[in-house]
PDB file of C-alpha atoms in Angstrom:
ATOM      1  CA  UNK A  13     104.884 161.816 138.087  1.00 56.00           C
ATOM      2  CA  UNK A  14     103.616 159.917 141.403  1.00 58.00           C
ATOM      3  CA  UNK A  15     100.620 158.233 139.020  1.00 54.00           C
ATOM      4  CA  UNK A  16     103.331 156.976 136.546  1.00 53.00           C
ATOM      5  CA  UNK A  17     105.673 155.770 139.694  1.00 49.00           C
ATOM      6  CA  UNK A  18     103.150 153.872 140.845  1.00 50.00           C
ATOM      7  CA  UNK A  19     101.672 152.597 137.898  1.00 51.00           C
ATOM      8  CA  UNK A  20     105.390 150.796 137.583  1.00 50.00           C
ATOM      9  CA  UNK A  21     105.257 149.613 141.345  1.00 48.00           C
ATOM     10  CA  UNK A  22     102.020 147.943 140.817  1.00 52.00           C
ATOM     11  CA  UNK A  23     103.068 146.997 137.277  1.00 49.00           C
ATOM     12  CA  UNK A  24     106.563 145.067 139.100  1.00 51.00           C
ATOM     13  CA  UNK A  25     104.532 143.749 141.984  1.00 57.00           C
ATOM     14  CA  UNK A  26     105.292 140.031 142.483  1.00 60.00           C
ATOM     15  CA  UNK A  27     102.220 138.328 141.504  1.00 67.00           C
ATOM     16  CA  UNK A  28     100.621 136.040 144.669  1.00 76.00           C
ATOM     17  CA  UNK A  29     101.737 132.317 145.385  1.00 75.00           C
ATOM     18  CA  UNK A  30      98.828 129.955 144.192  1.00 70.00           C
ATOM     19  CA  UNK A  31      97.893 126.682 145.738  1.00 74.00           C
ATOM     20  CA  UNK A  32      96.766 123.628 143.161  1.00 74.00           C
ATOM     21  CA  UNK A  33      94.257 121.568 144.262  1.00 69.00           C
ATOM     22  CA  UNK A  34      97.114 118.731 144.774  1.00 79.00           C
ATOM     23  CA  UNK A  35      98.940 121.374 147.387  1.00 80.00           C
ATOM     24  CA  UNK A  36     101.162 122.505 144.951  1.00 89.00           C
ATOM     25  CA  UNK A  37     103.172 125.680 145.491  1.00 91.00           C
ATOM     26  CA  UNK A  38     102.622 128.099 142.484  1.00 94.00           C
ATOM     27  CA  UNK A  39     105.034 131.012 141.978  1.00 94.00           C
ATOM     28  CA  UNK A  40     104.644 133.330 138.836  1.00 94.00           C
ATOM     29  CA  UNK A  41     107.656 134.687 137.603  1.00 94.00           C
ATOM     30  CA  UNK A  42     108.246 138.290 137.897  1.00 91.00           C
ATOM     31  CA  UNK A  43     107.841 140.781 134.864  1.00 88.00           C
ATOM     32  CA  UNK A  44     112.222 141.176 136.033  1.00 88.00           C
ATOM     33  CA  UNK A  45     112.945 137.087 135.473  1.00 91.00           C
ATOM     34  CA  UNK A  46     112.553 136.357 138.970  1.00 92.00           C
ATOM     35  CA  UNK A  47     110.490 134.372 141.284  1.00 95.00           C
ATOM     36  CA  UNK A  48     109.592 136.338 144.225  1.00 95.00           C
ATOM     37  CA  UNK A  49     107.387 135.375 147.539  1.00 94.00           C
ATOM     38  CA  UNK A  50     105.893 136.595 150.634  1.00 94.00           C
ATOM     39  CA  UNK A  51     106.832 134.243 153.743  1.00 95.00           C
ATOM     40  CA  UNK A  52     108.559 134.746 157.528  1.00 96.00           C
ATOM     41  CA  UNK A  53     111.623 134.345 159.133  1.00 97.00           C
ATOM     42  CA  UNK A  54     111.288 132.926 162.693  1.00 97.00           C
ATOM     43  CA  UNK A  55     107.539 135.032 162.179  1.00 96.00           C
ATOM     44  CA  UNK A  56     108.476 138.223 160.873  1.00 96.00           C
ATOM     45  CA  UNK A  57     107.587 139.154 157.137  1.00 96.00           C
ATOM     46  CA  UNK A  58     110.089 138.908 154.249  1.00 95.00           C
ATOM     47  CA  UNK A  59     110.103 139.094 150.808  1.00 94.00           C
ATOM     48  CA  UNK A  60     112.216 136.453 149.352  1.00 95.00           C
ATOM     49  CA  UNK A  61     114.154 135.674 145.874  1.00 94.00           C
ATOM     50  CA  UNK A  62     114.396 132.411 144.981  1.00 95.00           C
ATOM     51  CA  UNK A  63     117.806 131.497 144.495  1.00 92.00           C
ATOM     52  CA  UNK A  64     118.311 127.904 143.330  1.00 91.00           C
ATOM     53  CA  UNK A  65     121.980 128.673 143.348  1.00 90.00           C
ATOM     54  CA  UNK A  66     121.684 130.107 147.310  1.00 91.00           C
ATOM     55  CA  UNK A  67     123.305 127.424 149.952  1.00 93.00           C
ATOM     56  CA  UNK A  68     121.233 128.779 152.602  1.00 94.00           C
ATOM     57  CA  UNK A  69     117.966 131.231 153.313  1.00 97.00           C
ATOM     58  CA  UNK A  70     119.907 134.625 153.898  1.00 95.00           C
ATOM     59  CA  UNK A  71     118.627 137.957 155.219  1.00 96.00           C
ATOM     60  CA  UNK A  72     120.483 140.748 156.309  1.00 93.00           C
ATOM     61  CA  UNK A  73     122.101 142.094 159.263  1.00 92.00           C
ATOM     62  CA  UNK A  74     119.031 144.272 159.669  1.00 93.00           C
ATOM     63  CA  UNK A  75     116.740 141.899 159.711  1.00 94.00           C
ATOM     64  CA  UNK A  76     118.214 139.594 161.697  1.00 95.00           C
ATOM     65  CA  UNK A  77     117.754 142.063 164.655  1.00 94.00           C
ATOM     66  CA  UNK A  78     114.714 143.024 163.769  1.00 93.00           C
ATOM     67  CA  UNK A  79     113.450 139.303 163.761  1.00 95.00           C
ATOM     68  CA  UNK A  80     115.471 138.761 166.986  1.00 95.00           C
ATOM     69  CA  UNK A  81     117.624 136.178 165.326  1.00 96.00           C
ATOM     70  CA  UNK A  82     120.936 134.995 167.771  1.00 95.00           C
ATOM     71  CA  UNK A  83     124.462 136.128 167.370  1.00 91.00           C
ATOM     72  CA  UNK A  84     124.929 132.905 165.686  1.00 93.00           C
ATOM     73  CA  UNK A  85     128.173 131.715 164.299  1.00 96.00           C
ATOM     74  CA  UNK A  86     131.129 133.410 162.331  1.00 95.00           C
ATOM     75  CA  UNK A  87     131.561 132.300 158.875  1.00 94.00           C
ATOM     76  CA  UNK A  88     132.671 133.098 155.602  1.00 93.00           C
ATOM     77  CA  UNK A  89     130.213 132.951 152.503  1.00 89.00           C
ATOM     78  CA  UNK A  90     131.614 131.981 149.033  1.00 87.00           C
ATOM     79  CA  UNK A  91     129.327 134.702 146.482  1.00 83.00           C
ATOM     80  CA  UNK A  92     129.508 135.096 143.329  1.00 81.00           C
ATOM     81  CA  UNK A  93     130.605 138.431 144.483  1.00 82.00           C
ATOM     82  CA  UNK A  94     133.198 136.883 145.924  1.00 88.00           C
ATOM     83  CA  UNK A  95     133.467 136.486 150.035  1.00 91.00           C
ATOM     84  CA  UNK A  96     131.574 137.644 152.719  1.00 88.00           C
ATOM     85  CA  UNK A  97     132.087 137.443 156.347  1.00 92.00           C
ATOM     86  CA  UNK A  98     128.493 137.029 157.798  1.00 93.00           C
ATOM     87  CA  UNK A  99     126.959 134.034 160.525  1.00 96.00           C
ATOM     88  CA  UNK A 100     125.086 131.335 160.545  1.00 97.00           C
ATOM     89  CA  UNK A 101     121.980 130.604 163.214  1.00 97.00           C
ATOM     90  CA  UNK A 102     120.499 127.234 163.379  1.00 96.00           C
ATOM     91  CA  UNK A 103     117.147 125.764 164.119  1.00 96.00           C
ATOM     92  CA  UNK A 104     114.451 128.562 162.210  1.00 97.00           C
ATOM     93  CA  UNK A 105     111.214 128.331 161.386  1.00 97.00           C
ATOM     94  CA  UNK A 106     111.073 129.676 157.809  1.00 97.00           C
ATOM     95  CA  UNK A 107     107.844 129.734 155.942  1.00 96.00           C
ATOM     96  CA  UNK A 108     106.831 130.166 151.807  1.00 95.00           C
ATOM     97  CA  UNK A 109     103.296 131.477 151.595  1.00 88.00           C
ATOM     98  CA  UNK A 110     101.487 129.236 153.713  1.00 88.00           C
ATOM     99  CA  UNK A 111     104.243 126.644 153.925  1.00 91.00           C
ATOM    100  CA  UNK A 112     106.545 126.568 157.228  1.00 94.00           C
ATOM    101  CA  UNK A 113     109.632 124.856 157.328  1.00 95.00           C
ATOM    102  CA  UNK A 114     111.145 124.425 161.016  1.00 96.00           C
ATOM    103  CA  UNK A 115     114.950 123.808 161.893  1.00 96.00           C
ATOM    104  CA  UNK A 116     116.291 125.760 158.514  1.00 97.00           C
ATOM    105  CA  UNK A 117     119.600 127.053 158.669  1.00 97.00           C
ATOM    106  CA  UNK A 118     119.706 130.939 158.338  1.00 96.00           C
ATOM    107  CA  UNK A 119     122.470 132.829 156.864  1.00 96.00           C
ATOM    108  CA  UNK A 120     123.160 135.844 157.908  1.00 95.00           C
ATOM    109  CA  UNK A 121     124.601 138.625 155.720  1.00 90.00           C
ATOM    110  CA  UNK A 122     122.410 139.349 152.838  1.00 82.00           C
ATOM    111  CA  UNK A 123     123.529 142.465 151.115  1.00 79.00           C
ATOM    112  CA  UNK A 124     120.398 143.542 149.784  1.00 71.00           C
ATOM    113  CA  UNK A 125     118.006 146.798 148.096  1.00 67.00           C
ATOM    114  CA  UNK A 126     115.424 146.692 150.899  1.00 78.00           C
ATOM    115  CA  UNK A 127     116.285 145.272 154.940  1.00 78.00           C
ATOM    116  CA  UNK A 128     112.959 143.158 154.287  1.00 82.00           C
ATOM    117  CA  UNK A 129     114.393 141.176 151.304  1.00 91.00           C
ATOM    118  CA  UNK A 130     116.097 137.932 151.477  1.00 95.00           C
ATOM    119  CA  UNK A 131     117.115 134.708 149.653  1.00 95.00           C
ATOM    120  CA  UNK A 132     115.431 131.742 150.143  1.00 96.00           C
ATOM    121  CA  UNK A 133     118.344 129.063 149.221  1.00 95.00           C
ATOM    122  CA  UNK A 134     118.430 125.295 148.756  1.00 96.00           C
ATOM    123  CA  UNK A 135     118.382 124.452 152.696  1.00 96.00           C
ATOM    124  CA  UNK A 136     114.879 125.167 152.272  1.00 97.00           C
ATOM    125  CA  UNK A 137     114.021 124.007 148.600  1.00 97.00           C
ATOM    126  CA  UNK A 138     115.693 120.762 149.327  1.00 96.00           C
ATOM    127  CA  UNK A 139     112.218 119.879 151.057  1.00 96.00           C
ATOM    128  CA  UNK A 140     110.569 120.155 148.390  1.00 95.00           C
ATOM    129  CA  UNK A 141     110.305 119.018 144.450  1.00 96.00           C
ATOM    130  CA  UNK A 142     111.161 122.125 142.256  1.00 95.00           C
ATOM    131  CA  UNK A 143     109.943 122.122 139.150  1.00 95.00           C
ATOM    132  CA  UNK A 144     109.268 125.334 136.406  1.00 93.00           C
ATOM    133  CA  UNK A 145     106.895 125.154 134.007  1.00 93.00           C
ATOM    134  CA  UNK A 146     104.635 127.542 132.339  1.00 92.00           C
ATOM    135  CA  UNK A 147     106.749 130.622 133.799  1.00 94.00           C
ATOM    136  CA  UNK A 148     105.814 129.491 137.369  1.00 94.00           C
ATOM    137  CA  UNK A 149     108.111 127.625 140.208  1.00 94.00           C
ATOM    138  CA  UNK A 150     106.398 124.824 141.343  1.00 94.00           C
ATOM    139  CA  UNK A 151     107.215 123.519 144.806  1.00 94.00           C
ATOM    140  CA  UNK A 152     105.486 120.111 145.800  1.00 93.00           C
ATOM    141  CA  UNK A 153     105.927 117.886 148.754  1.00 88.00           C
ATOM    142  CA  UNK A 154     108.399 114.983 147.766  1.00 84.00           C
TER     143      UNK A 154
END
């Protein structure tokens, strides 16, 4: 039983971010659909989804403490879910593989599987060209 559990695990792994020799971001997509990625929230490890529909990089309440994140402030977020009270905390470092972005907006509130998962939204794609082509997200410096 444990061989074929992690058999699967290893079998669902995300698949590492590649760098083309232009600096290109290179993220496979998932055997689930998804793009997934190792990167940090103001330094602390996270596995993100990337959500092109996501406002803002979100983690959870969890998280946020354990990343010593501010109280931040009060806000509502419109999900497709439906609403969710959570906060917002300005000026974060957020990085994508090797790539940091500082001064990202971080939403807090993620509802999530796993306290180290988040969403890495379009306050942080925005920086970048997105592009999907051969079952890989592409991010590139405008």
């Amino acid at each position: 039983m444990s061989a074929l559990y992690f058999g699967a695990k290893r079998y669902l792994a995300p698949k590492p971010i590649t760098i083309s020799m232009s600096g290109e971001l290179r993220i496979p997509r998932g055997r689930d659909g998804h793009y997934v990625a190792p990167g940090t929230v103001n330094g602390v490890p996270v596995k993100f989804l990337i959500d092109t529909g996501a406002s803002f990089v979100t983690v959870s309440e969890a998280f946020a403490r354990s990343a010593g994140l501010p109280e931040g402030v009060p806000t509502v977020f419109h999900t497709a879910n439906g609403p969710l009270s959570g906060r917002i905390v300005s000026d974060v470092e957020v990085s994508l593989g090797p790539v940091a972005v500082s001064g990202i907006k971080i939403g807090i509130g993620f509802v999530g599987a796993n306290t180290g998962d988040a969403l890495l939204g379009q306050n942080f794609l925005s920086k970048f060209h997105v592009a999907m082509a051969n079952n890989e997200l592409i991010l590139s410096r405008p």
